[in-house]
């Protein structure tokens, strides 16, 4: 397809619409694909992501479930092990705690434990991050728990186009994939190709070209990182914003290519600083790309606290563009430390 | 005990052979472990053989089971090959799981075995998912008869678990879900009166776990878990209902494990008179007597079956002993279908 004809086919969709489109296209493509989740059918999901899918594909394929996360994920896994691809939704990723045995002990390890003789084409959609004043049990960013569990692929989609292409890859993947989607991105809009495209898992993306500093960001930190880069451009600082897109597998080569240009690394993350995936990225850079680095690595993270309710408290906890920009300046000018707490 | 007249002698003898195979497989495994051949856990199934054999005799080629930490009996009853089982226990490359799983994780989807499981209750939700796939197979059979998955349109999923697991949330969530969606799943609770080291009366307030079925408006049946024909009869009935689309059944099989929770646990928390009672109720000893009394077999025929089992196990042990150990770097394989050259995993 030529660039123009592809551009003609692009429409501006919301992130939620892009996810829905990926689900619908994959359900058309594979008539055995099942969706499971709480309130995903008639109500269309608590954030409206699955609206219309029940009417289109029927209740045999779009299964509203009881509030039973453990049984739902186990059922999705059992079907997948018998060759039926499944997509299960965890309405708030915090509720994955109720399904941890099935995710961590069963799904993640089944192929390995059986010496490679089984495969589970299972996707778990993890609705993640704050939605604004959603407090401590509906706002967590738990992706690093799962990146620490071998056997799970972990995808973090940050734009509508990536959400569609990555989800389609996740669904076609023969292994369990946790697909993290951020609540505050659902209404964000972007160009989304109308054609059937997949974005391979394990390929990051340069979201903005730059030469002074590499700023790594995913999920809701990506739009904030882009705003920070815009602010810094006015100060004459050229920031390259790089989105890993998948945390497992992680695109080491993509990170290296960016560091070869910039030699400086700042990583932004909504999750608490301690043991976040930021730490893993920093460790990869320090261990493998140290000769490329001109300055110490900087993490800009959530504080090591549960998520508070009050908007001013939440704002204090989650990095904003100002704090991300301050992190970049610190790396460039070795200025005062930027992040509170932590 | 049942009338034997309604069964063929070949069927009745096969039940006996399978129970002896399990008993002797486990006794040998315990011995081999004490000799250092088996590095990991063993949870012997000795005493409960009638449950696995009776239940699996009611199953067909398109049915699936999930098993437990005490899983060797279910796997053998479902057609598992003792050679590959011993090789797995010995942590050798020819094991069912290529030495990645061990006793707690033996699986073979082609044989309908979705796996033993190291987590108490962990297999129950997975069996519900198998039930979902089997229900879907009925649709596939109508619309896409050439799809290989259509072949299992009459399939049922059986999940084995113990009295201990009946207190897990996974059990209750799964029974509710299977009932709600009328899935072809049979929940078989092997009530051996102990959850690990804890007697039933100290871990739940009921005696009959089958009564828990009423909470989910599904049938709850009780079988004598030491009578292979009673288990067969009850599970056959549950399977017939499931195949007709009438949903799940909870079957409680009352039984007893002769040994401790695992090999090395002497089970001294159990009263001597209780152990003596259940040793007397040995499922194999009693079934053997029944076959002789019913003139199904002669003593010589039974001895020949016993010897054939010994021969099969002797060969299986020799096979496992001869099987190579895995190369250390094989640890990096099988995390994902795609290997990523092993690099992403280090």
PDB file of N, CA and C in Angstrom, chain A residues 2 32 41 79 81-82 115 142 145 207 325 327:
ATOM      1  N   UNK A   2       0.544   2.222  -0.821  1.00  0.00           N
ATOM      2  CA  UNK A   2       1.346   3.452  -0.868  1.00  0.00           C
ATOM      3  C   UNK A   2       1.009   4.337   0.332  1.00  0.00           C
ATOM      4  N   UNK A  32     -13.864 -18.397  16.288  1.00  0.00           N
ATOM      5  CA  UNK A  32     -13.891 -19.079  17.589  1.00  0.00           C
ATOM      6  C   UNK A  32     -13.453 -18.153  18.731  1.00  0.00           C
ATOM      7  N   UNK A  41     -20.894  -7.182  28.033  1.00  0.00           N
ATOM      8  CA  UNK A  41     -21.902  -7.495  27.025  1.00  0.00           C
ATOM      9  C   UNK A  41     -22.916  -6.384  26.858  1.00  0.00           C
ATOM     10  N   UNK A  79      -9.997 -22.539  28.095  1.00  0.00           N
ATOM     11  CA  UNK A  79     -10.448 -22.529  26.696  1.00  0.00           C
ATOM     12  C   UNK A  79      -9.248 -22.340  25.772  1.00  0.00           C
ATOM     13  N   UNK A  81      -6.145 -23.139  26.257  1.00  0.00           N
ATOM     14  CA  UNK A  81      -5.316 -24.343  26.210  1.00  0.00           C
ATOM     15  C   UNK A  81      -5.892 -25.395  25.257  1.00  0.00           C
ATOM     16  N   UNK A  82      -7.215 -25.325  25.036  1.00  0.00           N
ATOM     17  CA  UNK A  82      -7.857 -26.234  24.093  1.00  0.00           C
ATOM     18  C   UNK A  82      -7.959 -25.610  22.704  1.00  0.00           C
ATOM     19  N   UNK A 115       6.946 -28.388  29.334  1.00  0.00           N
ATOM     20  CA  UNK A 115       8.054 -28.612  28.415  1.00  0.00           C
ATOM     21  C   UNK A 115       7.775 -28.128  27.008  1.00  0.00           C
ATOM     22  N   UNK A 142       0.105  -1.742  37.873  1.00  0.00           N
ATOM     23  CA  UNK A 142       0.732  -2.953  38.422  1.00  0.00           C
ATOM     24  C   UNK A 142       1.577  -3.698  37.396  1.00  0.00           C
ATOM     25  N   UNK A 145       4.550  -5.935  38.348  1.00  0.00           N
ATOM     26  CA  UNK A 145       4.334  -7.248  38.986  1.00  0.00           C
ATOM     27  C   UNK A 145       4.424  -8.347  37.934  1.00  0.00           C
ATOM     28  N   UNK A 207       8.413   8.499  19.462  1.00  0.00           N
ATOM     29  CA  UNK A 207       7.195   9.313  19.402  1.00  0.00           C
ATOM     30  C   UNK A 207       7.520  10.752  19.051  1.00  0.00           C
ATOM     31  N   UNK A 325       9.731  17.462  32.932  1.00  0.00           N
ATOM     32  CA  UNK A 325      10.658  18.445  32.343  1.00  0.00           C
ATOM     33  C   UNK A 325      11.795  18.742  33.320  1.00  0.00           C
ATOM     34  N   UNK A 327      13.004  16.726  35.444  1.00  0.00           N
ATOM     35  CA  UNK A 327      13.908  15.578  35.402  1.00  0.00           C
ATOM     36  C   UNK A 327      14.876  15.673  34.227  1.00  0.00           C
TER      37      UNK A 327
END
